Amino acid sequence: MAVDGVTVDNWGFPPHNREGFQRVQSLFPTARIVRGVGPVHQFDYELRDLLDISYTGIENDARTVQQMLDDTFTDSFLVAKDNVILTELYFNHMGPDSLHLMNSVSKSFIGALTGIVAEQGMLDVNMPVREYIPEFADSAFRDTTIRTALDMTAGVAFGEDYADPNADFWVETSVVGWRPALVKSGTPDTLVDYTLSLQATEQQEGEKFHYRTVLTTVLGMVLERTTDTPLAELLQSQLWSKLGPEQDACIVVDRVGFPYVGAGMNACTRDLARFGHMLAGNGKLDAARIVPGEWLNDTRHANQQSRELLAASEYADVIPGGHYRNQFWVSDAERGILLCIGIHGQTIHVNMTTGTVIVKFSSHPEPVDMPLFLDTFAAMNAISEAV
């Protein structure tokens, strides 16, 4: 399948990813996450030029927001404060109605959904996942709890080195068609079967922080099984439709329709800003409770162990002093700075103290170009404090 030169073989590689991230629905099977029939959550507008805001770059040089946008393959950029949009910019043929691949920003939606379902009494995050899906007892997840899956501290051996073309992460994506060259005869062809096929562990449960996308798949399996509701439908009814989105979202699915919740969601920029505004309101939007406040308080503050585990990981210099909790990155618990991050430069920055939300879709050439990410984070911190 080809769309103006973008194919299932090249869509994720530069330069084709600049188009590919906006063409996912044309390339792969997806499920619609319908916006529902409720009113659209409206933003006010007070457009301002924020491009001259300055900050110190990673090489201690003076930088501006404009330079960051120019240098980081930006596809869209939105800044809002207290429900007022201050800047909204589109590049690379994107517009307000364009859907863009979120990559691992998708995980934070599953983290929020888990909190909603837990509050409803349908699961206990401290319980082993095998209590909800008995098949896990014969896999690498036999001792995994919902908590260790949420916090990426489970035991499963799973390589997430994006620079390795044969890493387990890319093998998992091949199940939904993202890396056709990795599909081999006899390998699992659904996300559930792939997950249950994993047998090896690399650590004790809770021993280390190691970011592994398959753990989000595990959470999705638990959510679907415990609620007896198709996962895309659950995401739609319990979270997406309640944000007052202006558009449907969509998510990549495997051959039996199970969503790739670790990286496969697609949405428009403003709707991600609505999600961020809800987070900034500690789970409320337009006075309506969507995500439990206690869940977001736990996400924001976590515990000392969460900070120690991140500090001992390869991400210590990326999120200094921060932690990972409930499928969210938290760079500053005191200020309440939550980050939703996806490879190739997808970012939502939420400052719960100032009420600032920043959304950036990007198409970095490499999955993890750390200088580009760090430059983006520095610019967002400066904006968040300046406005």
Tab-separated table of C-alpha atoms in Angstrom:
chain	number	residue	atom	x	y	z
A	1	MET	CA	0.000	0.000	0.000
A	2	ALA	CA	1.327	3.432	-0.913
A	3	VAL	CA	0.040	6.927	-0.239
A	4	ASP	CA	1.885	9.518	-2.317
A	5	GLY	CA	5.110	7.577	-1.968
A	6	VAL	CA	4.577	6.699	1.689
A	7	THR	CA	4.309	2.937	2.196
A	8	VAL	CA	3.991	0.524	5.096
A	9	ASP	CA	7.698	-0.182	4.656
A	10	ASN	CA	9.023	3.390	4.751
A	11	TRP	CA	6.374	5.413	6.623
A	12	GLY	CA	8.271	5.510	9.925
A	13	PHE	CA	11.672	6.393	8.481
A	14	PRO	CA	12.947	9.831	7.430
A	15	PRO	CA	12.050	11.661	5.334
A	16	HIS	CA	8.810	9.722	4.814
A	17	ASN	CA	7.768	9.972	8.475
A	18	ARG	CA	7.069	13.670	7.950
A	19	GLU	CA	4.042	12.543	5.946
A	20	GLY	CA	3.633	9.098	7.453
A	21	PHE	CA	2.717	10.284	10.936
A	22	GLN	CA	-0.302	12.054	9.435
A	23	ARG	CA	-1.281	9.141	7.157
A	24	VAL	CA	-1.627	6.314	9.667
A	25	GLN	CA	-5.324	5.753	8.925
A	26	SER	CA	-4.526	5.274	5.246
A	27	LEU	CA	-1.771	2.771	5.907
A	28	PHE	CA	-2.948	0.562	8.770
A	29	PRO	CA	-6.170	-0.829	10.240
A	30	THR	CA	-7.507	1.495	12.935
A	31	ALA	CA	-10.459	1.711	15.292
A	32	ARG	CA	-12.348	4.971	15.693
A	33	ILE	CA	-12.539	6.497	19.162
A	34	VAL	CA	-15.711	8.476	18.645
A	35	ARG	CA	-16.031	11.947	20.121
A	36	GLY	CA	-19.639	11.326	21.140
A	37	VAL	CA	-22.661	13.605	20.979
A	38	GLY	CA	-21.800	16.007	23.785
A	39	PRO	CA	-20.831	19.625	23.299
A	40	VAL	CA	-17.320	20.521	22.252
A	41	HIS	CA	-15.234	21.921	25.084
A	42	GLN	CA	-14.533	25.485	23.967
A	43	PHE	CA	-11.285	27.361	24.431
A	44	ASP	CA	-11.027	31.111	24.626
A	45	TYR	CA	-8.430	32.767	22.430
A	46	GLU	CA	-5.961	35.486	23.326
A	47	LEU	CA	-3.297	34.951	20.714
A	48	ARG	CA	0.156	36.178	21.634
A	49	ASP	CA	3.576	35.984	20.046
A	50	LEU	CA	5.572	33.711	22.329
A	51	LEU	CA	8.287	32.916	19.823
A	52	ASP	CA	10.811	35.375	21.263
A	53	ILE	CA	10.720	33.822	24.746
A	54	SER	CA	14.298	32.939	25.549
A	55	TYR	CA	15.840	30.076	27.488
A	56	THR	CA	19.199	28.451	28.034
A	57	GLY	CA	19.917	25.614	25.639
A	58	ILE	CA	21.605	22.337	26.469
A	59	GLU	CA	24.960	23.842	25.492
A	60	ASN	CA	24.375	26.864	27.749
A	61	ASP	CA	23.615	28.991	24.722
A	62	ALA	CA	20.840	31.556	24.459
A	63	ARG	CA	17.903	30.119	22.530
A	64	THR	CA	14.406	31.242	21.559
A	65	VAL	CA	11.179	29.317	21.132
A	66	GLN	CA	11.307	30.137	17.426
A	67	GLN	CA	14.690	28.447	17.132
A	68	MET	CA	13.391	25.384	18.955
A	69	LEU	CA	10.422	25.086	16.602
A	70	ASP	CA	12.656	25.488	13.568
A	71	ASP	CA	15.186	22.909	14.744
A	72	THR	CA	12.920	20.143	16.068
A	73	PHE	CA	10.865	19.128	13.005
A	74	THR	CA	7.691	20.649	14.408
A	75	ASP	CA	4.350	19.657	12.901
A	76	SER	CA	2.100	21.560	15.320
A	77	PHE	CA	2.518	23.639	18.456
A	78	LEU	CA	-0.130	24.900	20.866
A	79	VAL	CA	0.174	26.801	24.136
A	80	ALA	CA	-2.807	27.345	26.436
A	81	LYS	CA	-3.151	28.753	29.933
A	82	ASP	CA	-6.275	28.478	32.074
A	83	ASN	CA	-8.270	27.338	29.030
A	84	VAL	CA	-7.099	30.275	26.901
A	85	ILE	CA	-5.135	29.416	23.761
A	86	LEU	CA	-2.190	31.788	23.457
A	87	THR	CA	-0.386	30.269	20.470
A	88	GLU	CA	-1.509	27.765	17.858
A	89	LEU	CA	0.807	27.004	14.951
A	90	TYR	CA	0.800	24.372	12.220
A	91	PHE	CA	3.569	23.258	9.891
A	92	ASN	CA	4.299	20.494	7.407
A	93	HIS	CA	0.807	20.604	5.852
A	94	MET	CA	-0.921	20.085	9.194
A	95	GLY	CA	-4.007	22.002	10.296
A	96	PRO	CA	-6.452	22.102	13.209
A	97	ASP	CA	-8.329	19.080	11.849
A	98	SER	CA	-5.225	16.980	11.113
A	99	LEU	CA	-4.737	13.776	13.068
A	100	HIS	CA	-1.156	12.881	13.974
A	101	LEU	CA	0.377	9.763	15.470
A	102	MET	CA	0.924	10.215	19.210
A	103	ASN	CA	3.338	7.322	19.717
A	104	SER	CA	3.840	6.804	23.464
A	105	VAL	CA	1.689	9.766	24.451
A	106	SER	CA	-0.927	7.022	24.011
A	107	LYS	CA	0.331	5.404	27.225
A	108	SER	CA	-0.798	8.311	29.387
A	109	PHE	CA	-4.375	7.838	28.178
A	110	ILE	CA	-4.205	4.229	29.357
A	111	GLY	CA	-2.730	5.364	32.673
A	112	ALA	CA	-5.639	7.763	33.156
A	113	LEU	CA	-8.155	5.104	32.088
A	114	THR	CA	-6.703	2.651	34.611
A	115	GLY	CA	-7.293	5.201	37.361
A	116	ILE	CA	-10.917	5.622	36.283
A	117	VAL	CA	-11.588	1.877	36.235
A	118	ALA	CA	-9.807	1.371	39.571
A	119	GLU	CA	-11.966	4.005	41.244
A	120	GLN	CA	-15.041	2.187	39.962
A	121	GLY	CA	-13.877	-0.817	41.981
A	122	MET	CA	-13.292	-3.035	38.977
A	123	LEU	CA	-9.614	-3.650	39.671
A	124	ASP	CA	-7.027	-3.284	42.423
A	125	VAL	CA	-3.708	-1.911	41.195
A	126	ASN	CA	-1.798	-3.882	43.820
A	127	MET	CA	-3.086	-7.226	42.563
A	128	PRO	CA	-1.149	-9.512	40.203
A	129	VAL	CA	-2.318	-9.305	36.616
A	130	ARG	CA	-2.780	-13.088	36.635
A	131	GLU	CA	-5.730	-12.590	39.010
A	132	TYR	CA	-7.554	-10.878	36.133
A	133	ILE	CA	-6.046	-12.838	33.251
A	134	PRO	CA	-5.130	-16.342	34.444
A	135	GLU	CA	-3.155	-16.991	31.246
A	136	PHE	CA	-0.456	-14.672	32.581
A	137	ALA	CA	0.482	-17.329	35.164
A	138	ASP	CA	2.372	-19.194	32.414
A	139	SER	CA	4.295	-16.183	31.116
A	140	ALA	CA	6.940	-13.645	32.087
A	141	PHE	CA	4.142	-11.703	33.795
A	142	ARG	CA	3.361	-14.405	36.370
A	143	ASP	CA	4.389	-12.102	39.241
A	144	THR	CA	3.660	-8.747	37.596
A	145	THR	CA	1.146	-6.512	39.354
A	146	ILE	CA	-0.910	-3.757	37.804
A	147	ARG	CA	1.253	-1.331	39.800
A	148	THR	CA	4.567	-2.612	38.415
A	149	ALA	CA	3.100	-2.521	34.907
A	150	LEU	CA	1.884	1.056	35.416
A	151	ASP	CA	5.273	2.200	36.674
A	152	MET	CA	7.454	0.225	34.236
A	153	THR	CA	9.131	-1.735	37.036
A	154	ALA	CA	7.919	-5.235	36.105
A	155	GLY	CA	10.215	-8.175	35.530
A	156	VAL	CA	9.688	-9.034	31.850
A	157	ALA	CA	12.733	-9.064	29.583
A	158	PHE	CA	11.913	-6.740	26.705
A	159	GLY	CA	14.356	-4.651	24.698
A	160	GLU	CA	13.304	-1.072	23.938
A	161	ASP	CA	16.473	0.162	22.248
A	162	TYR	CA	14.956	1.984	19.287
A	163	ALA	CA	18.317	2.079	17.519
A	164	ASP	CA	18.273	-1.725	17.318
A	165	PRO	CA	16.131	-2.643	14.283
A	166	ASN	CA	15.471	-6.071	15.802
A	167	ALA	CA	14.574	-4.863	19.302
A	168	ASP	CA	11.572	-6.430	20.999
A	169	PHE	CA	9.760	-3.105	20.686
A	170	TRP	CA	9.952	-3.234	16.896
A	171	VAL	CA	8.956	-6.904	16.887
A	172	GLU	CA	5.845	-5.978	18.868
A	173	THR	CA	5.033	-3.219	16.371
A	174	SER	CA	5.329	-5.725	13.534
A	175	VAL	CA	2.189	-7.385	14.891
A	176	VAL	CA	0.215	-4.301	13.798
A	177	GLY	CA	2.104	-3.963	10.516
A	178	TRP	CA	4.623	-1.269	11.400
A	179	ARG	CA	7.725	-3.319	10.619
A	180	PRO	CA	6.696	-5.849	7.961
A	181	ALA	CA	10.275	-7.077	7.535
A	182	LEU	CA	10.218	-8.481	11.083
A	183	VAL	CA	7.184	-10.695	10.507
A	184	LYS	CA	8.253	-14.339	10.450
A	185	SER	CA	6.405	-17.573	9.906
A	186	GLY	CA	4.970	-18.954	13.121
A	187	THR	CA	5.355	-15.821	15.226
A	188	PRO	CA	2.294	-14.514	17.110
A	189	ASP	CA	0.047	-12.371	14.943
A	190	THR	CA	-2.032	-10.670	17.623
A	191	LEU	CA	-0.872	-8.384	20.424
A	192	VAL	CA	-2.417	-10.646	23.069
A	193	ASP	CA	-0.701	-13.770	21.717
A	194	TYR	CA	2.602	-11.907	21.395
A	195	THR	CA	2.409	-10.695	24.990
A	196	LEU	CA	1.512	-14.131	26.354
A	197	SER	CA	4.414	-15.657	24.409
A	198	LEU	CA	7.018	-13.745	26.446
A	199	GLN	CA	8.647	-16.026	29.001
A	200	ALA	CA	11.920	-14.451	30.154
A	201	THR	CA	12.383	-12.001	33.009
A	202	GLU	CA	15.312	-9.637	33.563
A	203	GLN	CA	14.709	-8.406	37.118
A	204	GLN	CA	12.564	-8.822	40.185
A	205	GLU	CA	9.219	-7.054	40.222
A	206	GLY	CA	9.717	-3.449	41.351
A	207	GLU	CA	13.504	-3.748	41.331
A	208	LYS	CA	14.321	-1.277	38.545
A	209	PHE	CA	12.684	1.239	36.259
A	210	HIS	CA	12.927	0.019	32.687
A	211	TYR	CA	10.635	1.565	30.086
A	212	ARG	CA	8.897	-1.207	28.099
A	213	THR	CA	5.919	-0.622	25.817
A	214	VAL	CA	4.632	-4.177	26.204
A	215	LEU	CA	3.616	-3.328	29.771
A	216	THR	CA	1.023	-0.924	28.399
A	217	THR	CA	-0.313	-3.782	26.278
A	218	VAL	CA	-0.646	-5.780	29.511
A	219	LEU	CA	-2.656	-2.966	31.080
A	220	GLY	CA	-4.909	-2.819	28.039
A	221	MET	CA	-5.544	-6.542	28.270
A	222	VAL	CA	-6.462	-6.243	31.960
A	223	LEU	CA	-8.776	-3.274	31.332
A	224	GLU	CA	-10.614	-5.081	28.559
A	225	ARG	CA	-10.972	-8.321	30.511
A	226	THR	CA	-12.089	-6.778	33.805
A	227	THR	CA	-14.669	-4.480	32.257
A	228	ASP	CA	-15.820	-6.975	29.618
A	229	THR	CA	-15.752	-4.067	27.171
A	230	PRO	CA	-13.739	-3.722	23.949
A	231	LEU	CA	-10.779	-1.544	24.831
A	232	ALA	CA	-11.353	1.137	22.171
A	233	GLU	CA	-14.983	1.400	23.297
A	234	LEU	CA	-13.896	1.688	26.946
A	235	LEU	CA	-11.405	4.428	26.093
A	236	GLN	CA	-14.121	6.234	24.175
A	237	SER	CA	-16.883	6.032	26.786
A	238	GLN	CA	-14.842	6.560	29.945
A	239	LEU	CA	-12.304	9.141	28.790
A	240	TRP	CA	-12.224	10.473	25.232
A	241	SER	CA	-15.883	11.469	24.842
A	242	LYS	CA	-15.824	13.199	28.231
A	243	LEU	CA	-13.069	15.611	27.126
A	244	GLY	CA	-15.460	17.465	24.823
A	245	PRO	CA	-13.228	16.753	21.820
A	246	GLU	CA	-13.961	18.330	18.470
A	247	GLN	CA	-12.894	15.234	16.543
A	248	ASP	CA	-12.810	11.482	16.747
A	249	ALA	CA	-9.459	9.986	17.575
A	250	CYS	CA	-8.307	6.659	16.174
A	251	ILE	CA	-5.975	3.893	17.229
A	252	VAL	CA	-4.038	1.276	15.300
A	253	VAL	CA	-5.310	-2.273	15.850
A	254	ASP	CA	-4.066	-5.791	15.200
A	255	ARG	CA	-5.810	-8.288	12.942
A	256	VAL	CA	-8.487	-9.076	15.551
A	257	GLY	CA	-9.121	-5.440	16.418
A	258	PHE	CA	-7.162	-5.163	19.684
A	259	PRO	CA	-5.751	-1.616	19.983
A	260	TYR	CA	-2.039	-0.889	20.104
A	261	VAL	CA	-2.379	1.245	23.225
A	262	GLY	CA	1.356	1.566	23.789
A	263	ALA	CA	1.932	3.796	20.783
A	264	GLY	CA	-0.937	3.710	18.293
A	265	MET	CA	-3.318	6.571	19.107
A	266	ASN	CA	-3.843	9.455	16.666
A	267	ALA	CA	-5.578	12.739	17.451
A	268	CYS	CA	-5.649	16.418	16.587
A	269	THR	CA	-3.618	19.009	18.445
A	270	ARG	CA	-6.491	20.836	20.144
A	271	ASP	CA	-7.947	17.611	21.514
A	272	LEU	CA	-4.639	16.781	23.159
A	273	ALA	CA	-4.791	20.266	24.674
A	274	ARG	CA	-8.206	19.347	26.113
A	275	PHE	CA	-6.666	16.255	27.686
A	276	GLY	CA	-3.866	18.401	29.089
A	277	HIS	CA	-6.311	20.982	30.428
A	278	MET	CA	-8.169	18.212	32.243
A	279	LEU	CA	-4.892	17.074	33.802
A	280	ALA	CA	-4.052	20.634	34.822
A	281	GLY	CA	-7.444	20.716	36.566
A	282	ASN	CA	-6.463	17.630	38.561
A	283	GLY	CA	-8.896	15.478	36.631
A	284	LYS	CA	-11.736	17.953	36.144
A	285	LEU	CA	-12.914	19.630	32.965
A	286	ASP	CA	-15.739	22.202	32.996
A	287	ALA	CA	-16.409	21.243	36.639
A	288	ALA	CA	-17.007	17.606	35.645
A	289	ARG	CA	-14.806	14.963	37.216
A	290	ILE	CA	-13.179	12.706	34.592
A	291	VAL	CA	-10.071	11.225	36.248
A	292	PRO	CA	-9.979	10.701	40.021
A	293	GLY	CA	-8.145	13.480	41.805
A	294	GLU	CA	-6.473	10.983	44.125
A	295	TRP	CA	-5.094	9.137	41.107
A	296	LEU	CA	-3.525	12.290	39.707
A	297	ASN	CA	-2.221	13.303	43.126
A	298	ASP	CA	-0.518	9.916	43.322
A	299	THR	CA	0.793	10.387	39.778
A	300	ARG	CA	2.166	13.813	40.631
A	301	HIS	CA	3.791	12.990	43.966
A	302	ALA	CA	4.341	9.200	43.844
A	303	ASN	CA	6.903	8.117	46.448
A	304	GLN	CA	10.606	8.239	47.155
A	305	GLN	CA	11.148	4.845	45.588
A	306	SER	CA	9.791	6.082	42.251
A	307	ARG	CA	12.291	8.937	42.261
A	308	GLU	CA	15.160	6.665	43.250
A	309	LEU	CA	14.370	4.132	40.538
A	310	LEU	CA	14.274	6.778	37.803
A	311	ALA	CA	17.471	8.352	39.137
A	312	ALA	CA	19.206	4.973	38.842
A	313	SER	CA	18.043	4.474	35.249
A	314	GLU	CA	19.275	5.667	31.862
A	315	TYR	CA	16.693	8.476	32.071
A	316	ALA	CA	18.292	10.153	35.100
A	317	ASP	CA	19.701	13.023	33.020
A	318	VAL	CA	16.552	13.396	30.941
A	319	ILE	CA	14.129	13.942	33.833
A	320	PRO	CA	16.496	14.987	36.674
A	321	GLY	CA	14.804	14.778	40.053
A	322	GLY	CA	11.665	13.403	38.435
A	323	HIS	CA	9.821	10.120	38.419
A	324	TYR	CA	7.577	7.872	36.340
A	325	ARG	CA	4.140	6.948	37.709
A	326	ASN	CA	0.913	5.612	36.232
A	327	GLN	CA	2.231	5.881	32.647
A	328	PHE	CA	3.183	9.550	33.052
A	329	TRP	CA	6.570	11.243	33.343
A	330	VAL	CA	6.724	13.822	36.143
A	331	SER	CA	9.617	16.255	35.886
A	332	ASP	CA	8.739	18.412	38.905
A	333	ALA	CA	6.303	17.137	41.534
A	334	GLU	CA	6.276	20.400	43.491
A	335	ARG	CA	5.192	22.443	40.470
A	336	GLY	CA	3.110	19.594	39.127
A	337	ILE	CA	4.806	19.314	35.749
A	338	LEU	CA	3.518	16.216	34.002
A	339	LEU	CA	4.891	15.099	30.656
A	340	CYS	CA	3.370	12.769	28.098
A	341	ILE	CA	6.174	11.803	25.727
A	342	GLY	CA	6.348	9.818	22.492
A	343	ILE	CA	9.236	8.936	20.221
A	344	HIS	CA	10.022	11.221	17.294
A	345	GLY	CA	9.139	14.294	19.390
A	346	GLN	CA	5.524	13.993	20.564
A	347	THR	CA	4.978	15.930	23.799
A	348	ILE	CA	2.305	17.233	26.123
A	349	HIS	CA	3.621	19.492	28.900
A	350	VAL	CA	1.226	20.200	31.774
A	351	ASN	CA	2.043	22.632	34.580
A	352	MET	CA	-0.604	22.039	37.230
A	353	THR	CA	0.572	25.061	39.247
A	354	THR	CA	0.329	27.654	36.471
A	355	GLY	CA	-2.443	25.980	34.468
A	356	THR	CA	-0.253	25.928	31.360
A	357	VAL	CA	-0.620	23.215	28.710
A	358	ILE	CA	1.735	22.865	25.745
A	359	VAL	CA	1.226	20.363	22.920
A	360	LYS	CA	3.818	19.595	20.273
A	361	PHE	CA	3.557	17.122	17.415
A	362	SER	CA	6.837	16.448	15.626
A	363	SER	CA	8.513	14.172	13.139
A	364	HIS	CA	12.103	13.896	14.368
A	365	PRO	CA	14.160	11.781	11.959
A	366	GLU	CA	15.273	9.459	14.781
A	367	PRO	CA	13.011	7.920	17.439
A	368	VAL	CA	15.120	9.291	20.293
A	369	ASP	CA	17.246	12.323	19.459
A	370	MET	CA	17.995	13.405	22.999
A	371	PRO	CA	19.317	16.905	22.172
A	372	LEU	CA	16.050	17.664	20.337
A	373	PHE	CA	13.947	16.383	23.231
A	374	LEU	CA	15.971	18.250	25.859
A	375	ASP	CA	15.818	21.463	23.848
A	376	THR	CA	12.050	21.091	23.582
A	377	PHE	CA	11.673	20.458	27.323
A	378	ALA	CA	13.797	23.516	28.154
A	379	ALA	CA	11.738	25.730	25.862
A	380	MET	CA	8.473	24.410	27.303
A	381	ASN	CA	9.661	25.043	30.859
A	382	ALA	CA	10.504	28.628	29.908
A	383	ILE	CA	7.108	29.176	28.281
A	384	SER	CA	5.306	27.579	31.187
A	385	GLU	CA	6.889	30.031	33.611
A	386	ALA	CA	6.729	33.092	31.342
A	387	VAL	CA	3.041	33.051	30.513
